[in-house]
């Protein structure tokens, strides 16, 4: 089962000191994000003249602001990203399939993308409720992130329109999907296991059974624009942290295991694609079983410097 939430044994004075220390950074981050929203809105004047320039500017906005978040985690909080698995190329248009436990998962994916110079190309499947929230919601609209209602009859058209744009305009992307559909908790995994057993599907212990419709639609909709699927598994040693625990510096290490599957080697039939995704999540389950036993995905690991993208062998 997933780890329990990360506990903080620090006293009240220590917690208060941490809050005071990071509060100016949080205020500066929110203020700068809103300033970027203003600049992104102003960039709409570029659309009639050059959509490429418009997209390039908004890519720079995402790369810059997200880059500040990644650098702050490394510089101020000493958060280490430990990467194992395959070395990724820098020029893939990729579908990133990851397990999901809490918001710090996003930092790990951002650090991985930054290490390959692809941070500004990140796109996420986002809850529709976030679309009109100033800051992240507004900003993601300018990045062609698909906003979903979790109702396939409505989401199908949204996904189709987004993918048409990505393919037609040859927009570089690392498109992130949390195929479980929601953050993993012990209760949700038990519910997922019961659902699987009722349908004769092998249950999993550390991840939920993935939702396959969106994955199949993504692979089919992106066509030749998609170069690879990145199978990413994220693990925490001491407990699953919240976003606030990440911000105040309670998260020391995040482990990330990566595998790359070329798009031209994926199955072609819908049923086979569904089975392929189910197989990846069974593998994630075995990886996490090993991780929780040994504290690492692999003996050969690399510490990713979230500020520079450099790697150094770690033991």
PDB file of N, CA and C in Angstrom, residues 222-285:
ATOM      1  N   UNK A 222      -2.636  11.621 -31.259  1.00  0.00           N
ATOM      2  CA  UNK A 222      -1.375  12.309 -31.547  1.00  0.00           C
ATOM      3  C   UNK A 222      -0.656  11.741 -32.766  1.00  0.00           C
ATOM      4  N   UNK A 223      -1.024  10.537 -33.155  1.00  0.00           N
ATOM      5  CA  UNK A 223      -0.504   9.921 -34.375  1.00  0.00           C
ATOM      6  C   UNK A 223       1.038   9.986 -34.420  1.00  0.00           C
ATOM      7  N   UNK A 224       1.584  10.399 -35.566  1.00  0.00           N
ATOM      8  CA  UNK A 224       3.043  10.418 -35.744  1.00  0.00           C
ATOM      9  C   UNK A 224       3.724  11.546 -34.971  1.00  0.00           C
ATOM     10  N   UNK A 225       2.940  12.460 -34.392  1.00  0.00           N
ATOM     11  CA  UNK A 225       3.521  13.543 -33.589  1.00  0.00           C
ATOM     12  C   UNK A 225       4.131  12.999 -32.299  1.00  0.00           C
ATOM     13  N   UNK A 226       3.667  11.832 -31.869  1.00  0.00           N
ATOM     14  CA  UNK A 226       4.158  11.204 -30.640  1.00  0.00           C
ATOM     15  C   UNK A 226       5.348  10.307 -30.959  1.00  0.00           C
ATOM     16  N   UNK A 227       6.485  10.577 -30.305  1.00  0.00           N
ATOM     17  CA  UNK A 227       7.691   9.785 -30.535  1.00  0.00           C
ATOM     18  C   UNK A 227       7.867   8.651 -29.524  1.00  0.00           C
ATOM     19  N   UNK A 228       7.399   8.865 -28.286  1.00  0.00           N
ATOM     20  CA  UNK A 228       7.652   7.854 -27.258  1.00  0.00           C
ATOM     21  C   UNK A 228       6.687   8.024 -26.088  1.00  0.00           C
ATOM     22  N   UNK A 229       6.529   6.953 -25.347  1.00  0.00           N
ATOM     23  CA  UNK A 229       5.837   6.995 -24.055  1.00  0.00           C
ATOM     24  C   UNK A 229       6.887   6.810 -22.968  1.00  0.00           C
ATOM     25  N   UNK A 230       6.904   7.730 -22.000  1.00  0.00           N
ATOM     26  CA  UNK A 230       7.802   7.619 -20.854  1.00  0.00           C
ATOM     27  C   UNK A 230       7.004   7.068 -19.674  1.00  0.00           C
ATOM     28  N   UNK A 231       7.419   5.922 -19.186  1.00  0.00           N
ATOM     29  CA  UNK A 231       6.777   5.302 -18.033  1.00  0.00           C
ATOM     30  C   UNK A 231       7.546   5.728 -16.786  1.00  0.00           C
ATOM     31  N   UNK A 232       6.945   6.581 -15.959  1.00  0.00           N
ATOM     32  CA  UNK A 232       7.620   7.178 -14.805  1.00  0.00           C
ATOM     33  C   UNK A 232       6.967   6.670 -13.523  1.00  0.00           C
ATOM     34  N   UNK A 233       7.796   6.209 -12.598  1.00  0.00           N
ATOM     35  CA  UNK A 233       7.318   5.762 -11.288  1.00  0.00           C
ATOM     36  C   UNK A 233       8.013   6.587 -10.209  1.00  0.00           C
ATOM     37  N   UNK A 234       7.234   7.193  -9.332  1.00  0.00           N
ATOM     38  CA  UNK A 234       7.741   8.101  -8.302  1.00  0.00           C
ATOM     39  C   UNK A 234       7.556   7.468  -6.926  1.00  0.00           C
ATOM     40  N   UNK A 235       8.603   7.539  -6.105  1.00  0.00           N
ATOM     41  CA  UNK A 235       8.530   6.961  -4.772  1.00  0.00           C
ATOM     42  C   UNK A 235       9.115   7.874  -3.710  1.00  0.00           C
ATOM     43  N   UNK A 236       8.586   7.760  -2.497  1.00  0.00           N
ATOM     44  CA  UNK A 236       9.070   8.506  -1.334  1.00  0.00           C
ATOM     45  C   UNK A 236       9.478   7.504  -0.260  1.00  0.00           C
ATOM     46  N   UNK A 237      10.557   7.805   0.449  1.00  0.00           N
ATOM     47  CA  UNK A 237      11.088   6.865   1.436  1.00  0.00           C
ATOM     48  C   UNK A 237      10.420   7.029   2.796  1.00  0.00           C
ATOM     49  N   UNK A 238      10.251   8.267   3.243  1.00  0.00           N
ATOM     50  CA  UNK A 238       9.846   8.518   4.627  1.00  0.00           C
ATOM     51  C   UNK A 238       8.359   8.754   4.807  1.00  0.00           C
ATOM     52  N   UNK A 239       7.612   8.823   3.739  1.00  0.00           N
ATOM     53  CA  UNK A 239       6.193   9.130   3.809  1.00  0.00           C
ATOM     54  C   UNK A 239       5.821  10.059   2.673  1.00  0.00           C
ATOM     55  N   UNK A 240       4.548  10.074   2.326  1.00  0.00           N
ATOM     56  CA  UNK A 240       4.087  10.881   1.199  1.00  0.00           C
ATOM     57  C   UNK A 240       3.874  12.321   1.663  1.00  0.00           C
ATOM     58  N   UNK A 241       4.616  13.279   1.097  1.00  0.00           N
ATOM     59  CA  UNK A 241       4.534  14.665   1.577  1.00  0.00           C
ATOM     60  C   UNK A 241       3.432  15.464   0.893  1.00  0.00           C
ATOM     61  N   UNK A 242       3.001  16.497   1.560  1.00  0.00           N
ATOM     62  CA  UNK A 242       2.074  17.460   0.966  1.00  0.00           C
ATOM     63  C   UNK A 242       2.862  18.562   0.257  1.00  0.00           C
ATOM     64  N   UNK A 243       2.140  19.396  -0.479  1.00  0.00           N
ATOM     65  CA  UNK A 243       2.787  20.523  -1.151  1.00  0.00           C
ATOM     66  C   UNK A 243       3.421  21.463  -0.126  1.00  0.00           C
ATOM     67  N   UNK A 244       2.740  21.710   0.983  1.00  0.00           N
ATOM     68  CA  UNK A 244       3.289  22.621   1.985  1.00  0.00           C
ATOM     69  C   UNK A 244       4.554  22.051   2.611  1.00  0.00           C
ATOM     70  N   UNK A 245       4.589  20.761   2.859  1.00  0.00           N
ATOM     71  CA  UNK A 245       5.807  20.149   3.393  1.00  0.00           C
ATOM     72  C   UNK A 245       6.965  20.284   2.412  1.00  0.00           C
ATOM     73  N   UNK A 246       6.664  20.218   1.121  1.00  0.00           N
ATOM     74  CA  UNK A 246       7.705  20.457   0.118  1.00  0.00           C
ATOM     75  C   UNK A 246       8.194  21.893   0.188  1.00  0.00           C
ATOM     76  N   UNK A 247       7.260  22.833   0.290  1.00  0.00           N
ATOM     77  CA  UNK A 247       7.609  24.250   0.290  1.00  0.00           C
ATOM     78  C   UNK A 247       8.476  24.610   1.491  1.00  0.00           C
ATOM     79  N   UNK A 248       8.165  24.054   2.660  1.00  0.00           N
ATOM     80  CA  UNK A 248       8.910  24.434   3.868  1.00  0.00           C
ATOM     81  C   UNK A 248      10.192  23.629   4.049  1.00  0.00           C
ATOM     82  N   UNK A 249      10.470  22.696   3.137  1.00  0.00           N
ATOM     83  CA  UNK A 249      11.751  22.007   3.186  1.00  0.00           C
ATOM     84  C   UNK A 249      11.771  20.681   3.912  1.00  0.00           C
ATOM     85  N   UNK A 250      10.614  20.035   4.076  1.00  0.00           N
ATOM     86  CA  UNK A 250      10.572  18.758   4.777  1.00  0.00           C
ATOM     87  C   UNK A 250      10.855  17.563   3.870  1.00  0.00           C
ATOM     88  N   UNK A 251      10.914  17.805   2.556  1.00  0.00           N
ATOM     89  CA  UNK A 251      11.117  16.705   1.605  1.00  0.00           C
ATOM     90  C   UNK A 251      12.577  16.701   1.163  1.00  0.00           C
ATOM     91  N   UNK A 252      13.327  15.701   1.574  1.00  0.00           N
ATOM     92  CA  UNK A 252      14.751  15.643   1.268  1.00  0.00           C
ATOM     93  C   UNK A 252      15.036  14.903  -0.031  1.00  0.00           C
ATOM     94  N   UNK A 253      14.286  13.844  -0.312  1.00  0.00           N
ATOM     95  CA  UNK A 253      14.551  13.050  -1.509  1.00  0.00           C
ATOM     96  C   UNK A 253      13.253  12.611  -2.179  1.00  0.00           C
ATOM     97  N   UNK A 254      13.251  12.668  -3.500  1.00  0.00           N
ATOM     98  CA  UNK A 254      12.179  12.092  -4.302  1.00  0.00           C
ATOM     99  C   UNK A 254      12.845  11.162  -5.310  1.00  0.00           C
ATOM    100  N   UNK A 255      12.384   9.922  -5.357  1.00  0.00           N
ATOM    101  CA  UNK A 255      12.962   8.930  -6.262  1.00  0.00           C
ATOM    102  C   UNK A 255      12.097   8.802  -7.510  1.00  0.00           C
ATOM    103  N   UNK A 256      12.756   8.758  -8.670  1.00  0.00           N
ATOM    104  CA  UNK A 256      12.058   8.698  -9.957  1.00  0.00           C
ATOM    105  C   UNK A 256      12.694   7.597 -10.806  1.00  0.00           C
ATOM    106  N   UNK A 257      11.875   6.676 -11.286  1.00  0.00           N
ATOM    107  CA  UNK A 257      12.363   5.621 -12.186  1.00  0.00           C
ATOM    108  C   UNK A 257      11.710   5.800 -13.549  1.00  0.00           C
ATOM    109  N   UNK A 258      12.518   5.742 -14.621  1.00  0.00           N
ATOM    110  CA  UNK A 258      12.044   6.083 -15.966  1.00  0.00           C
ATOM    111  C   UNK A 258      12.326   4.950 -16.949  1.00  0.00           C
ATOM    112  N   UNK A 259      11.320   4.648 -17.776  1.00  0.00           N
ATOM    113  CA  UNK A 259      11.501   3.761 -18.920  1.00  0.00           C
ATOM    114  C   UNK A 259      10.935   4.441 -20.162  1.00  0.00           C
ATOM    115  N   UNK A 260      11.591   4.216 -21.309  1.00  0.00           N
ATOM    116  CA  UNK A 260      11.153   4.822 -22.570  1.00  0.00           C
ATOM    117  C   UNK A 260      10.678   3.733 -23.526  1.00  0.00           C
ATOM    118  N   UNK A 261       9.481   3.934 -24.105  1.00  0.00           N
ATOM    119  CA  UNK A 261       8.921   3.015 -25.082  1.00  0.00           C
ATOM    120  C   UNK A 261       8.662   3.784 -26.380  1.00  0.00           C
ATOM    121  N   UNK A 262       9.376   3.461 -27.477  1.00  0.00           N
ATOM    122  CA  UNK A 262       9.139   4.153 -28.747  1.00  0.00           C
ATOM    123  C   UNK A 262       7.694   3.994 -29.198  1.00  0.00           C
ATOM    124  N   UNK A 263       7.121   5.065 -29.722  1.00  0.00           N
ATOM    125  CA  UNK A 263       5.711   5.041 -30.121  1.00  0.00           C
ATOM    126  C   UNK A 263       5.454   4.036 -31.233  1.00  0.00           C
ATOM    127  N   UNK A 264       6.423   3.855 -32.133  1.00  0.00           N
ATOM    128  CA  UNK A 264       6.195   2.936 -33.252  1.00  0.00           C
ATOM    129  C   UNK A 264       6.250   1.476 -32.843  1.00  0.00           C
ATOM    130  N   UNK A 265       6.566   1.200 -31.560  1.00  0.00           N
ATOM    131  CA  UNK A 265       6.549  -0.169 -31.060  1.00  0.00           C
ATOM    132  C   UNK A 265       5.317  -0.468 -30.210  1.00  0.00           C
ATOM    133  N   UNK A 266       4.429   0.520 -30.047  1.00  0.00           N
ATOM    134  CA  UNK A 266       3.206   0.302 -29.285  1.00  0.00           C
ATOM    135  C   UNK A 266       2.210  -0.510 -30.107  1.00  0.00           C
ATOM    136  N   UNK A 267       1.307  -1.232 -29.441  1.00  0.00           N
ATOM    137  CA  UNK A 267       0.270  -1.958 -30.178  1.00  0.00           C
ATOM    138  C   UNK A 267      -0.624  -0.994 -30.962  1.00  0.00           C
ATOM    139  N   UNK A 268      -1.268  -1.508 -31.979  1.00  0.00           N
ATOM    140  CA  UNK A 268      -2.128  -0.674 -32.825  1.00  0.00           C
ATOM    141  C   UNK A 268      -3.600  -0.781 -32.444  1.00  0.00           C
ATOM    142  N   UNK A 269      -4.030  -1.927 -31.974  1.00  0.00           N
ATOM    143  CA  UNK A 269      -5.433  -2.140 -31.663  1.00  0.00           C
ATOM    144  C   UNK A 269      -5.783  -1.579 -30.285  1.00  0.00           C
ATOM    145  N   UNK A 270      -7.015  -1.081 -30.151  1.00  0.00           N
ATOM    146  CA  UNK A 270      -7.444  -0.451 -28.901  1.00  0.00           C
ATOM    147  C   UNK A 270      -7.317  -1.398 -27.719  1.00  0.00           C
ATOM    148  N   UNK A 271      -7.796  -2.632 -27.884  1.00  0.00           N
ATOM    149  CA  UNK A 271      -7.739  -3.584 -26.780  1.00  0.00           C
ATOM    150  C   UNK A 271      -6.307  -3.874 -26.365  1.00  0.00           C
ATOM    151  N   UNK A 272      -5.415  -3.956 -27.349  1.00  0.00           N
ATOM    152  CA  UNK A 272      -4.013  -4.237 -27.044  1.00  0.00           C
ATOM    153  C   UNK A 272      -3.355  -3.047 -26.345  1.00  0.00           C
ATOM    154  N   UNK A 273      -3.733  -1.827 -26.710  1.00  0.00           N
ATOM    155  CA  UNK A 273      -3.218  -0.640 -26.029  1.00  0.00           C
ATOM    156  C   UNK A 273      -3.681  -0.603 -24.582  1.00  0.00           C
ATOM    157  N   UNK A 274      -4.931  -0.987 -24.351  1.00  0.00           N
ATOM    158  CA  UNK A 274      -5.438  -1.036 -22.978  1.00  0.00           C
ATOM    159  C   UNK A 274      -4.640  -2.035 -22.146  1.00  0.00           C
ATOM    160  N   UNK A 275      -4.386  -3.211 -22.716  1.00  0.00           N
ATOM    161  CA  UNK A 275      -3.621  -4.229 -22.003  1.00  0.00           C
ATOM    162  C   UNK A 275      -2.177  -3.769 -21.773  1.00  0.00           C
ATOM    163  N   UNK A 276      -1.634  -3.044 -22.739  1.00  0.00           N
ATOM    164  CA  UNK A 276      -0.268  -2.535 -22.607  1.00  0.00           C
ATOM    165  C   UNK A 276      -0.171  -1.587 -21.418  1.00  0.00           C
ATOM    166  N   UNK A 277      -1.144  -0.689 -21.273  1.00  0.00           N
ATOM    167  CA  UNK A 277      -1.126   0.244 -20.143  1.00  0.00           C
ATOM    168  C   UNK A 277      -1.307  -0.497 -18.822  1.00  0.00           C
ATOM    169  N   UNK A 278      -2.210  -1.467 -18.783  1.00  0.00           N
ATOM    170  CA  UNK A 278      -2.389  -2.259 -17.567  1.00  0.00           C
ATOM    171  C   UNK A 278      -1.085  -2.953 -17.175  1.00  0.00           C
ATOM    172  N   UNK A 279      -0.347  -3.442 -18.172  1.00  0.00           N
ATOM    173  CA  UNK A 279       0.935  -4.105 -17.892  1.00  0.00           C
ATOM    174  C   UNK A 279       1.939  -3.131 -17.292  1.00  0.00           C
ATOM    175  N   UNK A 280       1.924  -1.874 -17.759  1.00  0.00           N
ATOM    176  CA  UNK A 280       2.854  -0.887 -17.211  1.00  0.00           C
ATOM    177  C   UNK A 280       2.543  -0.635 -15.732  1.00  0.00           C
ATOM    178  N   UNK A 281       1.268  -0.597 -15.371  1.00  0.00           N
ATOM    179  CA  UNK A 281       0.925  -0.316 -13.977  1.00  0.00           C
ATOM    180  C   UNK A 281       1.176  -1.531 -13.087  1.00  0.00           C
ATOM    181  N   UNK A 282       1.106  -2.718 -13.646  1.00  0.00           N
ATOM    182  CA  UNK A 282       1.531  -3.882 -12.863  1.00  0.00           C
ATOM    183  C   UNK A 282       3.032  -3.827 -12.609  1.00  0.00           C
ATOM    184  N   UNK A 283       3.780  -3.357 -13.600  1.00  0.00           N
ATOM    185  CA  UNK A 283       5.224  -3.183 -13.413  1.00  0.00           C
ATOM    186  C   UNK A 283       5.515  -2.112 -12.363  1.00  0.00           C
ATOM    187  N   UNK A 284       4.757  -1.016 -12.406  1.00  0.00           N
ATOM    188  CA  UNK A 284       4.917   0.021 -11.389  1.00  0.00           C
ATOM    189  C   UNK A 284       4.691  -0.574  -9.996  1.00  0.00           C
ATOM    190  N   UNK A 285       3.682  -1.426  -9.908  1.00  0.00           N
ATOM    191  CA  UNK A 285       3.365  -2.039  -8.625  1.00  0.00           C
ATOM    192  C   UNK A 285       4.545  -2.861  -8.115  1.00  0.00           C
TER     193      UNK A 285
END
